[in-house]
PDB file of C-alpha atoms in Angstrom:
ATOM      1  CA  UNK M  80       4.933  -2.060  -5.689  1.00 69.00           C
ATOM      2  CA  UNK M  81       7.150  -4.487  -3.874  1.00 78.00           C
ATOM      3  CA  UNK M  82      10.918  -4.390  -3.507  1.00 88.00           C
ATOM      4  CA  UNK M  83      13.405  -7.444  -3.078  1.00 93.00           C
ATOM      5  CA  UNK M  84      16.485  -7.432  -2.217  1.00 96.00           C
ATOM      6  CA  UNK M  85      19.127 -10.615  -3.176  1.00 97.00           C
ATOM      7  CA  UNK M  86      22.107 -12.219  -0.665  1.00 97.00           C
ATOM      8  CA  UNK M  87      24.267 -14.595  -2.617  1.00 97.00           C
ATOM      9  CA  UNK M  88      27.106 -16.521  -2.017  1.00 96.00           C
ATOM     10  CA  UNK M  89      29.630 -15.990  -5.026  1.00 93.00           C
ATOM     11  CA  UNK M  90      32.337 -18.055  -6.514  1.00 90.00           C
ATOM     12  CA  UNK M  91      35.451 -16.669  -8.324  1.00 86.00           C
ATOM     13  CA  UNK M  92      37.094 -19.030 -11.244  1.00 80.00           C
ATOM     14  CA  UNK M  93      40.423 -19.160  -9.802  1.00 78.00           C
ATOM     15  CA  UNK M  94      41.334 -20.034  -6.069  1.00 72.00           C
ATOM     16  CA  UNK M  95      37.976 -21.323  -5.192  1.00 80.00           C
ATOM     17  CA  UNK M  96      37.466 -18.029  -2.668  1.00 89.00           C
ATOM     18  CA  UNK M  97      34.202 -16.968  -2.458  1.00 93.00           C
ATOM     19  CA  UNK M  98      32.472 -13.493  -1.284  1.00 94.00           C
ATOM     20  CA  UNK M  99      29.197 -12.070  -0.179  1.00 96.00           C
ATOM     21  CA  UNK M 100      27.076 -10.088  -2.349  1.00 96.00           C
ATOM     22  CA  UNK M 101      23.898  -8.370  -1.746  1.00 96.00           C
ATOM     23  CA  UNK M 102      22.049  -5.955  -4.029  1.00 96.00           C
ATOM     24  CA  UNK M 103      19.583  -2.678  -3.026  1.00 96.00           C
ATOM     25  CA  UNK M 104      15.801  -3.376  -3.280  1.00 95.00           C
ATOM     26  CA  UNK M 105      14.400  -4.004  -6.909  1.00 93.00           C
ATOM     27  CA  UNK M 106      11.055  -4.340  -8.778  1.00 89.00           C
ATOM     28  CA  UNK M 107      10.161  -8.496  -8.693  1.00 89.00           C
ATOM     29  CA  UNK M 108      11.096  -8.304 -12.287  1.00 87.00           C
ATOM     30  CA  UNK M 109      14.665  -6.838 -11.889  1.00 93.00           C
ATOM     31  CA  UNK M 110      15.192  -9.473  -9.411  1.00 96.00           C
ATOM     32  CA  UNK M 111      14.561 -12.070 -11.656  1.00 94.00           C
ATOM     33  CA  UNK M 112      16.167 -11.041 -14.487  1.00 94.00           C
ATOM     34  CA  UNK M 113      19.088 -10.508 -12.305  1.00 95.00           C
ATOM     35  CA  UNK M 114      18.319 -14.000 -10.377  1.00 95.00           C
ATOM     36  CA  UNK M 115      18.268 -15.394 -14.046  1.00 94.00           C
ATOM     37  CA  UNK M 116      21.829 -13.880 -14.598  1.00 94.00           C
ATOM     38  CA  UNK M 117      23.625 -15.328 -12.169  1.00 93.00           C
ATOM     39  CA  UNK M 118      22.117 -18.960 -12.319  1.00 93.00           C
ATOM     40  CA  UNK M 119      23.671 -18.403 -15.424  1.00 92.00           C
ATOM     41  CA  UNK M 120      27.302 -17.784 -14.573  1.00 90.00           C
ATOM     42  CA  UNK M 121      27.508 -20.728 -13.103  1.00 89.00           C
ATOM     43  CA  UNK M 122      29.346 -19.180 -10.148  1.00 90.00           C
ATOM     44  CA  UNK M 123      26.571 -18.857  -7.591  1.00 92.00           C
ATOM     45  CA  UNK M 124      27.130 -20.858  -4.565  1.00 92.00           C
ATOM     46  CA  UNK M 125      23.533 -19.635  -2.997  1.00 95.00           C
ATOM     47  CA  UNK M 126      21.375 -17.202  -3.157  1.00 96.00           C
ATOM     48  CA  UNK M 127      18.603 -16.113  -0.542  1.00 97.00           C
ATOM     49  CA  UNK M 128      15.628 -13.193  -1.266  1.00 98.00           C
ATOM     50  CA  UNK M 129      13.949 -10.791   0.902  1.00 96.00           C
ATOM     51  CA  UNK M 130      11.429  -8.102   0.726  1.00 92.00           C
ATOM     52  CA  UNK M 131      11.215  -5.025   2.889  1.00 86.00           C
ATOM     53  CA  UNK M 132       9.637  -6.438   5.889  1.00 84.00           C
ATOM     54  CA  UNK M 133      12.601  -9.415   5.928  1.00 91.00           C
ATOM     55  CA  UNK M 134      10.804 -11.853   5.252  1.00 90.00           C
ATOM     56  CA  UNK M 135      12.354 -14.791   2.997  1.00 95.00           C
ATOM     57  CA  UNK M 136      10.891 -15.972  -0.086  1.00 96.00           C
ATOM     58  CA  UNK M 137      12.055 -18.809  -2.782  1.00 96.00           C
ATOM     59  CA  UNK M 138      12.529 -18.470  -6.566  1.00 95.00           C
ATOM     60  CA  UNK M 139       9.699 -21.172  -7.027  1.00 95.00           C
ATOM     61  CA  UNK M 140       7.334 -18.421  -5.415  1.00 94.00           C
ATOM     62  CA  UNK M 141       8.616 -15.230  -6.862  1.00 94.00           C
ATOM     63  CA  UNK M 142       7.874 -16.981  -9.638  1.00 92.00           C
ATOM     64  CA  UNK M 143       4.588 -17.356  -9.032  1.00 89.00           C
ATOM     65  CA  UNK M 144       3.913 -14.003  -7.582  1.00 86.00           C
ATOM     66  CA  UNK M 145       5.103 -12.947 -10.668  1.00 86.00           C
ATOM     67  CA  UNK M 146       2.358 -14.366 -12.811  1.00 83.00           C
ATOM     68  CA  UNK M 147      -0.047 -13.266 -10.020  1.00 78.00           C
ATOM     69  CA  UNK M 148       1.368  -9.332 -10.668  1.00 77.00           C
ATOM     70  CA  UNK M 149       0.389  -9.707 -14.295  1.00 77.00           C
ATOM     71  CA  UNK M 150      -2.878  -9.256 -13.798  1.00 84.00           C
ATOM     72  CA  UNK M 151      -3.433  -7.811 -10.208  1.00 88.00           C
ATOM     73  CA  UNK M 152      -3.254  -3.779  -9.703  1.00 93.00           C
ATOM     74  CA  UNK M 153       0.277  -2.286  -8.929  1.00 89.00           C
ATOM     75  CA  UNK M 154       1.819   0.870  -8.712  1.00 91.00           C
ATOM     76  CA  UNK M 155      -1.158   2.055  -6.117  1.00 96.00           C
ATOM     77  CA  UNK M 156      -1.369   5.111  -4.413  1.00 98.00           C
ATOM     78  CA  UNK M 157      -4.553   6.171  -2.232  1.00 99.00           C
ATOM     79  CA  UNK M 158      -5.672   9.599  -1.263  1.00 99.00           C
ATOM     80  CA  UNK M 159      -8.074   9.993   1.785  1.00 99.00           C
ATOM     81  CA  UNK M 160     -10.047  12.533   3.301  1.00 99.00           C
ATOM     82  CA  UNK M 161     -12.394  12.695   6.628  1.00 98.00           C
ATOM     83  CA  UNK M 162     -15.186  15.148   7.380  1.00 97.00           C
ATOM     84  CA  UNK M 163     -16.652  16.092  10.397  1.00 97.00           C
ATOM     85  CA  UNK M 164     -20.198  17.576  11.340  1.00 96.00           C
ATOM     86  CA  UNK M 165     -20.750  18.546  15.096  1.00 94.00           C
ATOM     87  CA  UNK M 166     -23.788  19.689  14.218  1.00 93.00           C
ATOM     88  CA  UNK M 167     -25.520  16.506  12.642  1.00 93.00           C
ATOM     89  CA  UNK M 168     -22.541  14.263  14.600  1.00 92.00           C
ATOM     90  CA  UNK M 169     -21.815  12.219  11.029  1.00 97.00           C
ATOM     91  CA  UNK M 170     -18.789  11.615   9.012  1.00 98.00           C
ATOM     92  CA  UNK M 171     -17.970  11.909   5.113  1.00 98.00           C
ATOM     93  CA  UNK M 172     -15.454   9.839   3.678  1.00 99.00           C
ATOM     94  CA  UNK M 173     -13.258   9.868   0.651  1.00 99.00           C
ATOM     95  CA  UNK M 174     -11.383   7.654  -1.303  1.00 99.00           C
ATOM     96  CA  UNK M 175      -9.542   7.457  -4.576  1.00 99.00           C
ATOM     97  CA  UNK M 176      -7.098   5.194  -5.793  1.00 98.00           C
ATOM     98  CA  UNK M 177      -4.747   5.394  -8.596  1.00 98.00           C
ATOM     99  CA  UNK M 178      -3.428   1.994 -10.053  1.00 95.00           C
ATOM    100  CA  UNK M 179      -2.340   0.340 -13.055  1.00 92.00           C
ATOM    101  CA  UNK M 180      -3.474  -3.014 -14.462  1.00 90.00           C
ATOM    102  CA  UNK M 181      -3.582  -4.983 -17.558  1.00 85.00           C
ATOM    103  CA  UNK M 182      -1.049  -2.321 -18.452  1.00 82.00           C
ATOM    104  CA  UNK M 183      -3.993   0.343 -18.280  1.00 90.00           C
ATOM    105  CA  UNK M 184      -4.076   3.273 -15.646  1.00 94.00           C
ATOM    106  CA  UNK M 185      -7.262   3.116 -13.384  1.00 96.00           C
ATOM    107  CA  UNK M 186      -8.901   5.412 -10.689  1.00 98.00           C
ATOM    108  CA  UNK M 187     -11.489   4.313  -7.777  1.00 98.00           C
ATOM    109  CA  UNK M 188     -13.310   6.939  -5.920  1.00 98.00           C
ATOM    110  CA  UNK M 189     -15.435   5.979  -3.477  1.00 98.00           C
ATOM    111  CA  UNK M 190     -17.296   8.217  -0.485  1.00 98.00           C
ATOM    112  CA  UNK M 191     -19.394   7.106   2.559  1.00 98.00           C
ATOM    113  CA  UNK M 192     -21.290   8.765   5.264  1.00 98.00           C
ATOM    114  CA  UNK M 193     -20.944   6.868   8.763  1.00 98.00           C
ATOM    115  CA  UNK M 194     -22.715   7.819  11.988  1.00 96.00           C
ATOM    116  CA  UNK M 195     -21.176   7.667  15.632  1.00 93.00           C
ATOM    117  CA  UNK M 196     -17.432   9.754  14.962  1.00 96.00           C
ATOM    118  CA  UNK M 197     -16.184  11.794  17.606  1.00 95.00           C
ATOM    119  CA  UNK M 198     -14.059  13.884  15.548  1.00 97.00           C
ATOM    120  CA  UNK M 199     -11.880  14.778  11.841  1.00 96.00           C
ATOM    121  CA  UNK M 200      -9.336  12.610  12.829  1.00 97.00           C
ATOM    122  CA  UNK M 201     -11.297   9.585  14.189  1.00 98.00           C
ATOM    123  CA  UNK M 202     -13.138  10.357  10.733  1.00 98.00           C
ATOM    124  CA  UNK M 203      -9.427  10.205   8.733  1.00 98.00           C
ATOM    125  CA  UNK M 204      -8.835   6.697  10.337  1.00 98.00           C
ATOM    126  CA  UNK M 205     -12.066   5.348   8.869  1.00 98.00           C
ATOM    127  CA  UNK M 206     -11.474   6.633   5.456  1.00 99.00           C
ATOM    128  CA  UNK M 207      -8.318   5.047   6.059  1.00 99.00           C
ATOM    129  CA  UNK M 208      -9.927   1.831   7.012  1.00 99.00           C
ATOM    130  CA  UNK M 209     -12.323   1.996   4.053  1.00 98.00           C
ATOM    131  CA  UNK M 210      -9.671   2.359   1.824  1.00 99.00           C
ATOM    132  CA  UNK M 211      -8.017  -0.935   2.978  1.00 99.00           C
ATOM    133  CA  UNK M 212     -11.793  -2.531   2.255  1.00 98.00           C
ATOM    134  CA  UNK M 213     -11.619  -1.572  -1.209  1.00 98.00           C
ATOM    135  CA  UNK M 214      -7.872  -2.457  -1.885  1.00 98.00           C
ATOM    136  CA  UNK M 215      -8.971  -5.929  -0.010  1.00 97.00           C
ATOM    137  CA  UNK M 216     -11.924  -5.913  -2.831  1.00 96.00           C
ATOM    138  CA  UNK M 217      -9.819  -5.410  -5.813  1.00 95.00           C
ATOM    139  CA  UNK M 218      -7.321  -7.662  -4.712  1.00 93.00           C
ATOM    140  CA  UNK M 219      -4.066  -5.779  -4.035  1.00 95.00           C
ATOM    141  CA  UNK M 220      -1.572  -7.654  -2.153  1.00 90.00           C
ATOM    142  CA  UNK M 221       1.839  -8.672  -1.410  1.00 85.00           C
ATOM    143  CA  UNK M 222       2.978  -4.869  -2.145  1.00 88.00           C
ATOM    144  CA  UNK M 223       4.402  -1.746  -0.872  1.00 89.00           C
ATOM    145  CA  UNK M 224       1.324   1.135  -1.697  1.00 95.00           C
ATOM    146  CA  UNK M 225       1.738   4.938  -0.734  1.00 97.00           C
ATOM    147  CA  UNK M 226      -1.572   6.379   1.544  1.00 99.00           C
ATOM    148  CA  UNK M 227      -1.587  10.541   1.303  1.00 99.00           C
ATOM    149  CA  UNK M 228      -3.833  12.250   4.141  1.00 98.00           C
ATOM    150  CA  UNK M 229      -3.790  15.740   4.931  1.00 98.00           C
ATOM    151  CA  UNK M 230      -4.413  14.682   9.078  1.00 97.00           C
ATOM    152  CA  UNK M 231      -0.395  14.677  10.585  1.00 98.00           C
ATOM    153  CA  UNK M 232      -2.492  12.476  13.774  1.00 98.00           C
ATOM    154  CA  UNK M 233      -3.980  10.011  11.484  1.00 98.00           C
ATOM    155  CA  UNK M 234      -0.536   9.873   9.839  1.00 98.00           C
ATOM    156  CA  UNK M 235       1.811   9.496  12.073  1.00 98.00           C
ATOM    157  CA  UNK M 236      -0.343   7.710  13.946  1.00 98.00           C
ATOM    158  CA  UNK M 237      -1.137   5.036  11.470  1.00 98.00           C
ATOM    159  CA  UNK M 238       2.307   4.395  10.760  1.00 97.00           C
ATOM    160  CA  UNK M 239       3.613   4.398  14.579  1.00 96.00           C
ATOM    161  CA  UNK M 240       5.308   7.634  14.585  1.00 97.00           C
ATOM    162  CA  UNK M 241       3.052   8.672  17.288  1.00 98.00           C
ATOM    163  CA  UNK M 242       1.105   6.826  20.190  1.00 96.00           C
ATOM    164  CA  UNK M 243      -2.559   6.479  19.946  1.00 95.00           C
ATOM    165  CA  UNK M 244      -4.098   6.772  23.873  1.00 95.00           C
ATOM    166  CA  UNK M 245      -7.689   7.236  22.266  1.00 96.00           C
ATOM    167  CA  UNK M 246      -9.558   3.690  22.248  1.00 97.00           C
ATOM    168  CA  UNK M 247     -11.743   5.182  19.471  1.00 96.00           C
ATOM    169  CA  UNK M 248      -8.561   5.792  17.614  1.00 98.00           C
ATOM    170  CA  UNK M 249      -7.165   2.248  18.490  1.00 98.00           C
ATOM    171  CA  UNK M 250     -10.263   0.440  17.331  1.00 98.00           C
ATOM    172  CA  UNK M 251      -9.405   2.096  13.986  1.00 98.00           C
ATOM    173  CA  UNK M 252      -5.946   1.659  13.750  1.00 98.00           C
ATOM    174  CA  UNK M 253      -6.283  -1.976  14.795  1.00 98.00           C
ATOM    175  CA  UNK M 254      -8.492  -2.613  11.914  1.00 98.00           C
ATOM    176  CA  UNK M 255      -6.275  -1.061   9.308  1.00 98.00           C
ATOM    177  CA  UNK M 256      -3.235  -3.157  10.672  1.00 98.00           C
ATOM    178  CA  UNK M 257      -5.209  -6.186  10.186  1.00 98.00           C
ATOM    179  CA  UNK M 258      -6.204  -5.871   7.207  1.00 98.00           C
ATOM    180  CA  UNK M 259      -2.655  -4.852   6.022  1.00 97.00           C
ATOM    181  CA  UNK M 260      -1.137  -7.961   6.921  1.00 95.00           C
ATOM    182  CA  UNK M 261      -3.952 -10.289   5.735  1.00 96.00           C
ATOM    183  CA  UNK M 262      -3.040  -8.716   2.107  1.00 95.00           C
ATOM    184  CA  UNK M 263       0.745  -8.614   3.032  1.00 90.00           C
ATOM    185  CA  UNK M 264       0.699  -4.652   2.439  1.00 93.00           C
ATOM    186  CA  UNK M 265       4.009  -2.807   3.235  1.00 91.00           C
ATOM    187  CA  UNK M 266       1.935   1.225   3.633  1.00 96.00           C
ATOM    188  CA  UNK M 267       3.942   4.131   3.327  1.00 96.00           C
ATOM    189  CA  UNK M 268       1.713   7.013   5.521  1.00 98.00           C
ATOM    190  CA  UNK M 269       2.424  10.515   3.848  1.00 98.00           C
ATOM    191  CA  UNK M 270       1.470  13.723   4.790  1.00 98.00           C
ATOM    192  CA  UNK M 271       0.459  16.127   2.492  1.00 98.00           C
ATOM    193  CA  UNK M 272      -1.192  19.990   1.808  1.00 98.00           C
ATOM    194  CA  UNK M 273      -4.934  20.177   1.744  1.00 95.00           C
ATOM    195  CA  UNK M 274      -4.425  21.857  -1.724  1.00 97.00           C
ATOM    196  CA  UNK M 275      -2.844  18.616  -2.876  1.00 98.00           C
ATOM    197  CA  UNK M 276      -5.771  16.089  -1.695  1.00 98.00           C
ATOM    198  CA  UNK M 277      -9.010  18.383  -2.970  1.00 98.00           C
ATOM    199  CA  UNK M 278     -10.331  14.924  -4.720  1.00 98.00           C
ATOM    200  CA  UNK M 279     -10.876  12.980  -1.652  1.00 98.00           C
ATOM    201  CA  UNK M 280     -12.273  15.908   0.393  1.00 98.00           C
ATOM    202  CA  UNK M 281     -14.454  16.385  -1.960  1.00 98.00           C
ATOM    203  CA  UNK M 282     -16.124  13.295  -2.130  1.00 98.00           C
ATOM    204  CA  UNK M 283     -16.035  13.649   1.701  1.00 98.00           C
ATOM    205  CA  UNK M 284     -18.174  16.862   1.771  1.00 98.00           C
ATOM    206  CA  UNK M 285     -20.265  15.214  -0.887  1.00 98.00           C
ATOM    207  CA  UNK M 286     -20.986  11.966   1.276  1.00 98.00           C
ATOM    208  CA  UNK M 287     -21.462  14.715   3.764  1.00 98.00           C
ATOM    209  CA  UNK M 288     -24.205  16.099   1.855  1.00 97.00           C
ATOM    210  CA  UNK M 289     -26.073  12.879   1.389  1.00 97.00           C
ATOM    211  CA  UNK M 290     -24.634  12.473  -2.596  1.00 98.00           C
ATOM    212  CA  UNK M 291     -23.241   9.093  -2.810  1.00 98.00           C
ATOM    213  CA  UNK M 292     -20.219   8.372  -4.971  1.00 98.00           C
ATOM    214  CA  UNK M 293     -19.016   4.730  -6.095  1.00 97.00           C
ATOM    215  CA  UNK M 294     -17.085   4.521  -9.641  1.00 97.00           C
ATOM    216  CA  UNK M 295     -13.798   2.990 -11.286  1.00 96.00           C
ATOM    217  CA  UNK M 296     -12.583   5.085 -14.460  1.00 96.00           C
ATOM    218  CA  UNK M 297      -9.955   3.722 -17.005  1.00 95.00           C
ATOM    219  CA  UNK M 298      -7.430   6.955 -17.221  1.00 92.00           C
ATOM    220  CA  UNK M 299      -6.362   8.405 -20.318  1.00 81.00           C
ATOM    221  CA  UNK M 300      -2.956   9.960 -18.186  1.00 67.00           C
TER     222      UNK M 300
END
């Protein structure tokens, strides 16, 4: 979901002194409710807004984005998984994403089997990469979303913790970082237990297998 924060210039009744105000990061809607509030008082001097990567944006297109959000998917998270087969030298990949829209709760999975990977990790970056492709196709943007793996080298080094000296690896990650910032996507890269992502490895081992899985499920939870 993205955050904004507000800077604004404001003006005291008495003594025409003014002071500098800036609040914490908010939900688009907070910040114009809050935007909305101080108009109001009558004792803004200015007011400026920023979202997490600094970049400035106007009332005239929060508002805007915020008729976008109504019907666009928010509140996404994404699970990936990458398989490796030295044997047969192919790759199984797995997605799912969790996301809300038109105040329903929906789940993608999605699994493909790829040829010419080196290794699990090189394997983790393409599920990452596929995952991008699918957020591209349902049309999430201008948002913060959360990506779980269970690889620590795809992610730290997806979100820069950790150099990449591979050029396979690169190729990847230069992919995924382009296709972030054509949909203005703030990721947040988390680690977690295999336990905790047996979804997405599953439909890795299944892509592995040669069964092909493609869906998108309203959610009753």
């Amino acid at each position: 979901m993205m955050k904004i924060r507000i800077e604004w210039i404001y003006r005291i009744p008495k003594g025409n002194r003014t002071f500098f105000m800036q609040s914490e990061f908010m939900t688009l809607n907070d910040v114009l409710l809050l935007s909305s509030d101080l108009e109001k008082s009558g004792r803004l001097k200015s007011i400026e807004y920023f979202d997490q990567q600094d970049r400035s944006w106007t009332k005239k297109e929060l508002d805007k984005l915020s008729k976008i959000h109504e019907t666009e998917p928010q509140d996404v998270s994404v699970y990936v998984d990458g398989g490796y087969d030295k044997n047969t030298k192919l790759a199984g990949l797995g997605i799912v994403i969790y996301f809300t829209q038109h105040q329903k709760k929906w789940r993608i999975r999605r699994n493909e089997q790829i040829e010419y990977i080196t290794d699990n990790n090189e394997a983790e970056l393409a599920a990452m990469h596929v995952a991008m492709q699918l957020l591209e196709e349902n049309e999430v943007r201008h948002q913060t979303i959360t990506l779980y793996s269970d690889s620590q080298v795809a992610v730290n080094q997806a979100s820069g913790e950790w150099p990449s000296y591979e050029e396979n690896y690169r190729l990847w990650l230069d992919k995924i970082d382009d296709l972030k910032g054509k949909m203005k996507l703030e990721v947040q890269y988390v680690q977690i237990e295999r336990k905790d992502n047996k979804e997405a490895d599953q439909l890795a081992n299944q892509a592995l297998s040669g069964i092909k899985i493609s869906g998108k499920k309203e959610r009753s939870t």
